[in-house]
PDB file of C-alpha atoms in Angstrom:
ATOM      1  CA  ILE A   1      51.138-273.423 -16.340  1.00 51.00           C
ATOM      2  CA  LYS A   2      52.399-275.396 -19.225  1.00 56.00           C
ATOM      3  CA  GLU A   3      55.811-276.800 -19.531  1.00 70.00           C
ATOM      4  CA  ASN A   4      56.851-273.881 -21.722  1.00 76.00           C
ATOM      5  CA  PRO A   5      55.021-270.649 -20.340  1.00 79.00           C
ATOM      6  CA  PRO A   6      54.230-267.824 -22.926  1.00 82.00           C
ATOM      7  CA  ASP A   7      57.003-265.402 -23.423  1.00 82.00           C
ATOM      8  CA  ASP A   8      54.637-262.507 -24.572  1.00 87.00           C
ATOM      9  CA  VAL A   9      51.581-260.767 -23.792  1.00 88.00           C
ATOM     10  CA  ALA A  10      49.749-262.406 -26.606  1.00 90.00           C
ATOM     11  CA  GLY A  11      50.788-265.667 -25.604  1.00 91.00           C
ATOM     12  CA  VAL A  12      49.552-264.981 -21.890  1.00 91.00           C
ATOM     13  CA  PHE A  13      46.291-263.877 -23.126  1.00 93.00           C
ATOM     14  CA  LYS A  14      45.616-266.968 -25.149  1.00 94.00           C
ATOM     15  CA  LEU A  15      46.712-269.240 -22.274  1.00 93.00           C
ATOM     16  CA  VAL A  16      43.950-267.245 -19.845  1.00 93.00           C
ATOM     17  CA  ALA A  17      41.696-267.537 -22.579  1.00 94.00           C
ATOM     18  CA  GLN A  18      42.043-271.145 -23.263  1.00 93.00           C
ATOM     19  CA  THR A  19      41.987-271.744 -19.329  1.00 93.00           C
ATOM     20  CA  LEU A  20      38.765-269.887 -18.747  1.00 92.00           C
ATOM     21  CA  MET A  21      37.108-271.725 -21.454  1.00 92.00           C
ATOM     22  CA  ALA A  22      38.028-275.086 -19.978  1.00 91.00           C
ATOM     23  CA  LYS A  23      37.549-274.249 -16.212  1.00 91.00           C
ATOM     24  CA  VAL A  24      34.936-271.596 -15.790  1.00 89.00           C
ATOM     25  CA  GLY A  25      31.262-272.875 -15.959  1.00 80.00           C
ATOM     26  CA  GLY A  26      28.281-270.765 -16.792  1.00 81.00           C
ATOM     27  CA  ALA A  27      28.199-267.758 -19.109  1.00 84.00           C
ATOM     28  CA  SER A  28      31.290-266.194 -17.922  1.00 88.00           C
ATOM     29  CA  GLY A  29      33.919-268.712 -18.854  1.00 90.00           C
ATOM     30  CA  PRO A  30      33.041-268.529 -22.675  1.00 92.00           C
ATOM     31  CA  LEU A  31      32.586-264.668 -22.429  1.00 93.00           C
ATOM     32  CA  TYR A  32      35.733-263.997 -20.731  1.00 93.00           C
ATOM     33  CA  GLY A  33      37.445-266.642 -22.867  1.00 94.00           C
ATOM     34  CA  THR A  34      36.402-264.993 -26.144  1.00 94.00           C
ATOM     35  CA  ALA A  35      37.476-261.424 -24.813  1.00 94.00           C
ATOM     36  CA  PHE A  36      41.034-263.016 -23.678  1.00 94.00           C
ATOM     37  CA  MET A  37      41.233-264.434 -27.002  1.00 95.00           C
ATOM     38  CA  ARG A  38      40.309-261.222 -28.999  1.00 94.00           C
ATOM     39  CA  ALA A  39      42.748-259.231 -26.789  1.00 94.00           C
ATOM     40  CA  ALA A  40      45.781-261.813 -27.663  1.00 93.00           C
ATOM     41  CA  ARG A  41      45.155-261.134 -31.217  1.00 92.00           C
ATOM     42  CA  ALA A  42      45.039-257.556 -30.725  1.00 91.00           C
ATOM     43  CA  ALA A  43      48.214-257.825 -28.483  1.00 89.00           C
ATOM     44  CA  GLU A  44      50.346-259.595 -31.179  1.00 87.00           C
ATOM     45  CA  GLY A  45      53.117-257.300 -32.411  1.00 81.00           C
ATOM     46  CA  ALA A  46      51.568-254.141 -30.708  1.00 77.00           C
ATOM     47  CA  GLN A  47      53.449-251.421 -28.936  1.00 80.00           C
ATOM     48  CA  LEU A  48      52.598-251.340 -25.148  1.00 83.00           C
ATOM     49  CA  ASP A  49      51.465-247.927 -24.578  1.00 91.00           C
ATOM     50  CA  ALA A  50      47.975-246.412 -23.364  1.00 94.00           C
ATOM     51  CA  ALA A  51      46.344-246.583 -26.558  1.00 94.00           C
ATOM     52  CA  TRP A  52      47.188-250.287 -26.652  1.00 93.00           C
ATOM     53  CA  VAL A  53      45.332-250.725 -23.314  1.00 94.00           C
ATOM     54  CA  ALA A  54      42.183-249.006 -25.079  1.00 95.00           C
ATOM     55  CA  LYS A  55      42.626-251.438 -27.819  1.00 94.00           C
ATOM     56  CA  LEU A  56      42.732-254.457 -26.023  1.00 94.00           C
ATOM     57  CA  CYS A  57      39.582-253.460 -24.017  1.00 95.00           C
ATOM     58  CA  GLU A  58      38.046-252.844 -27.376  1.00 96.00           C
ATOM     59  CA  ALA A  59      38.981-256.150 -28.783  1.00 95.00           C
ATOM     60  CA  ALA A  60      37.697-257.805 -25.346  1.00 95.00           C
ATOM     61  CA  LEU A  61      34.537-256.076 -25.821  1.00 96.00           C
ATOM     62  CA  ASP A  62      33.971-257.003 -29.380  1.00 95.00           C
ATOM     63  CA  GLY A  63      34.658-260.856 -28.386  1.00 94.00           C
ATOM     64  CA  ILE A  64      31.823-260.687 -25.724  1.00 95.00           C
ATOM     65  CA  VAL A  65      29.411-258.980 -27.785  1.00 95.00           C
ATOM     66  CA  ALA A  66      30.074-261.711 -30.420  1.00 93.00           C
ATOM     67  CA  ARG A  67      29.481-264.269 -28.032  1.00 92.00           C
ATOM     68  CA  GLY A  68      26.821-262.863 -25.941  1.00 91.00           C
ATOM     69  CA  LYS A  69      24.998-260.765 -28.475  1.00 93.00           C
ATOM     70  CA  ALA A  70      24.462-257.976 -25.587  1.00 93.00           C
ATOM     71  CA  THR A  71      24.740-254.075 -25.994  1.00 95.00           C
ATOM     72  CA  THR A  72      24.631-251.428 -23.494  1.00 96.00           C
ATOM     73  CA  GLY A  73      21.400-251.145 -21.093  1.00 96.00           C
ATOM     74  CA  GLU A  74      20.914-254.785 -21.113  1.00 96.00           C
ATOM     75  CA  LYS A  75      22.477-255.306 -17.484  1.00 97.00           C
ATOM     76  CA  THR A  76      25.325-257.416 -18.773  1.00 96.00           C
ATOM     77  CA  MET A  77      29.018-257.149 -18.649  1.00 96.00           C
ATOM     78  CA  VAL A  78      28.930-254.657 -21.530  1.00 97.00           C
ATOM     79  CA  ASP A  79      27.736-252.071 -19.235  1.00 98.00           C
ATOM     80  CA  ALA A  80      30.944-251.896 -17.614  1.00 98.00           C
ATOM     81  CA  TRP A  81      33.253-252.756 -20.931  1.00 98.00           C
ATOM     82  CA  THR A  82      32.033-249.695 -22.610  1.00 98.00           C
ATOM     83  CA  PRO A  83      32.615-247.120 -20.064  1.00 98.00           C
ATOM     84  CA  ALA A  84      35.816-248.850 -19.491  1.00 98.00           C
ATOM     85  CA  ILE A  85      37.085-248.200 -23.076  1.00 98.00           C
ATOM     86  CA  ALA A  86      35.759-244.665 -22.923  1.00 98.00           C
ATOM     87  CA  ALA A  87      38.197-244.024 -19.987  1.00 98.00           C
ATOM     88  CA  ALA A  88      41.047-245.748 -21.283  1.00 98.00           C
ATOM     89  CA  THR A  89      40.704-243.942 -24.549  1.00 98.00           C
ATOM     90  CA  ALA A  90      40.503-240.653 -22.867  1.00 98.00           C
ATOM     91  CA  ALA A  91      43.515-241.498 -20.666  1.00 98.00           C
ATOM     92  CA  ALA A  92      45.496-242.372 -23.920  1.00 97.00           C
ATOM     93  CA  ASP A  93      44.487-239.062 -25.548  1.00 97.00           C
ATOM     94  CA  ALA A  94      45.673-237.215 -22.534  1.00 98.00           C
ATOM     95  CA  GLY A  95      49.157-238.970 -22.954  1.00 96.00           C
ATOM     96  CA  SER A  96      48.841-241.166 -19.963  1.00 96.00           C
ATOM     97  CA  SER A  97      51.027-244.400 -19.067  1.00 95.00           C
ATOM     98  CA  PRO A  98      49.525-247.717 -19.846  1.00 95.00           C
ATOM     99  CA  ALA A  99      48.954-248.293 -16.131  1.00 95.00           C
ATOM    100  CA  GLU A 100      47.164-244.984 -15.754  1.00 97.00           C
ATOM    101  CA  ALA A 101      45.199-245.837 -18.750  1.00 97.00           C
ATOM    102  CA  LEU A 102      44.286-249.427 -16.991  1.00 96.00           C
ATOM    103  CA  ARG A 103      43.162-247.562 -13.962  1.00 98.00           C
ATOM    104  CA  ALA A 104      40.987-245.237 -15.675  1.00 98.00           C
ATOM    105  CA  ALA A 105      39.570-248.287 -17.574  1.00 98.00           C
ATOM    106  CA  ALA A 106      39.045-249.844 -14.029  1.00 98.00           C
ATOM    107  CA  GLU A 107      37.248-246.818 -12.656  1.00 98.00           C
ATOM    108  CA  GLY A 108      35.045-246.470 -15.877  1.00 98.00           C
ATOM    109  CA  ALA A 109      34.305-250.219 -15.411  1.00 98.00           C
ATOM    110  CA  ALA A 110      33.334-249.489 -11.723  1.00 98.00           C
ATOM    111  CA  ALA A 111      31.146-246.721 -12.811  1.00 98.00           C
ATOM    112  CA  GLY A 112      29.560-248.800 -15.402  1.00 98.00           C
ATOM    113  CA  ALA A 113      28.852-251.476 -12.938  1.00 98.00           C
ATOM    114  CA  GLU A 114      27.221-249.357 -10.451  1.00 98.00           C
ATOM    115  CA  ALA A 115      24.843-247.951 -13.240  1.00 98.00           C
ATOM    116  CA  THR A 116      23.483-251.217 -13.748  1.00 98.00           C
ATOM    117  CA  ILE A 117      21.637-251.155 -10.145  1.00 98.00           C
ATOM    118  CA  PRO A 118      18.598-249.445 -11.612  1.00 98.00           C
ATOM    119  CA  LEU A 119      18.220-251.623 -14.621  1.00 97.00           C
ATOM    120  CA  LYS A 120      16.136-254.532 -15.361  1.00 97.00           C
ATOM    121  CA  ALA A 121      18.279-257.569 -16.910  1.00 96.00           C
ATOM    122  CA  THR A 122      17.019-258.386 -20.273  1.00 95.00           C
ATOM    123  CA  LYS A 123      20.014-260.540 -21.387  1.00 92.00           C
ATOM    124  CA  GLY A 124      21.984-263.246 -19.838  1.00 85.00           C
ATOM    125  CA  ARG A 125      21.307-265.654 -16.911  1.00 85.00           C
ATOM    126  CA  ALA A 126      19.982-262.392 -14.808  1.00 88.00           C
ATOM    127  CA  SER A 127      17.304-261.684 -17.369  1.00 90.00           C
ATOM    128  CA  TYR A 128      15.492-264.882 -15.773  1.00 92.00           C
ATOM    129  CA  LEU A 129      14.802-262.798 -12.494  1.00 93.00           C
ATOM    130  CA  GLY A 130      12.833-260.170 -14.617  1.00 93.00           C
ATOM    131  CA  ASP A 131      11.892-257.338 -12.285  1.00 96.00           C
ATOM    132  CA  ARG A 132      13.795-258.838  -9.207  1.00 96.00           C
ATOM    133  CA  SER A 133      17.071-258.088 -11.017  1.00 95.00           C
ATOM    134  CA  ILE A 134      16.285-254.128 -10.442  1.00 97.00           C
ATOM    135  CA  GLY A 135      17.989-252.710  -7.510  1.00 97.00           C
ATOM    136  CA  HIS A 136      21.040-255.040  -7.753  1.00 97.00           C
ATOM    137  CA  LYS A 137      24.372-254.715  -9.221  1.00 97.00           C
ATOM    138  CA  ASP A 138      25.137-256.939 -12.397  1.00 96.00           C
ATOM    139  CA  PRO A 139      27.466-259.659 -11.498  1.00 93.00           C
ATOM    140  CA  GLY A 140      29.172-259.677 -14.836  1.00 93.00           C
ATOM    141  CA  SER A 141      29.532-255.940 -14.714  1.00 96.00           C
ATOM    142  CA  THR A 142      31.009-256.404 -11.263  1.00 97.00           C
ATOM    143  CA  SER A 143      33.398-259.078 -12.431  1.00 95.00           C
ATOM    144  CA  THR A 144      34.837-257.023 -15.266  1.00 97.00           C
ATOM    145  CA  ALA A 145      35.531-253.947 -12.792  1.00 98.00           C
ATOM    146  CA  TYR A 146      37.559-256.323 -10.449  1.00 97.00           C
ATOM    147  CA  LEU A 147      39.370-257.941 -13.266  1.00 95.00           C
ATOM    148  CA  LEU A 148      40.436-254.332 -14.633  1.00 97.00           C
ATOM    149  CA  ALA A 149      41.196-253.157 -11.340  1.00 98.00           C
ATOM    150  CA  CYS A 150      43.454-256.032 -10.636  1.00 96.00           C
ATOM    151  CA  ALA A 151      44.905-255.434 -13.894  1.00 94.00           C
ATOM    152  CA  ALA A 152      45.767-251.837 -12.898  1.00 96.00           C
ATOM    153  CA  ASP A 153      47.119-252.802  -9.519  1.00 96.00           C
ATOM    154  CA  ALA A 154      49.773-255.175 -11.251  1.00 94.00           C
ATOM    155  CA  ALA A 155      50.676-252.578 -13.603  1.00 92.00           C
ATOM    156  CA  GLU A 156      51.192-250.087 -10.811  1.00 93.00           C
ATOM    157  CA  ALA A 157      53.231-252.686  -8.820  1.00 93.00           C
ATOM    158  CA  THR A 158      55.536-253.251 -11.575  1.00 87.00           C
ATOM    159  CA  GLY A 159      55.918-249.407 -12.529  1.00 80.00           C
ATOM    160  CA  GLY A 160      53.958-249.758 -15.989  1.00 66.00           C
TER     161      GLY A 160
END
């Protein structure tokens, strides 16, 4: 970490974004970097509640879509982020805590990742596999589910 670590959520997200873009190769670094940069903007001055979790997920997805030009059903990480947002929004609407909204988002993302198994990849690197991508879980969706599960674990561990 830098000499002067960030002192707020937006600053942490910006640092994560910069690190991902600088250090992670392939498509994932720029996609996740853009997601965290958009989430950083959404986090500035926001109240840390369950609705905020859904808003951050939406901002992250907006960044991914802007960078990768993907939509649902193309066997990409978008297929995990979309149900994650729906689950986080439902949790927020039900009066859940931020940690509960993150857990719901993680579970939604995991279900979205599983739903990519029968799909044929039509975007991203997996699209080069064509029909051979059918029957395998999309790696981007899987990494999204892991990312959100780890965030939920951390929030639960800190009583969030």
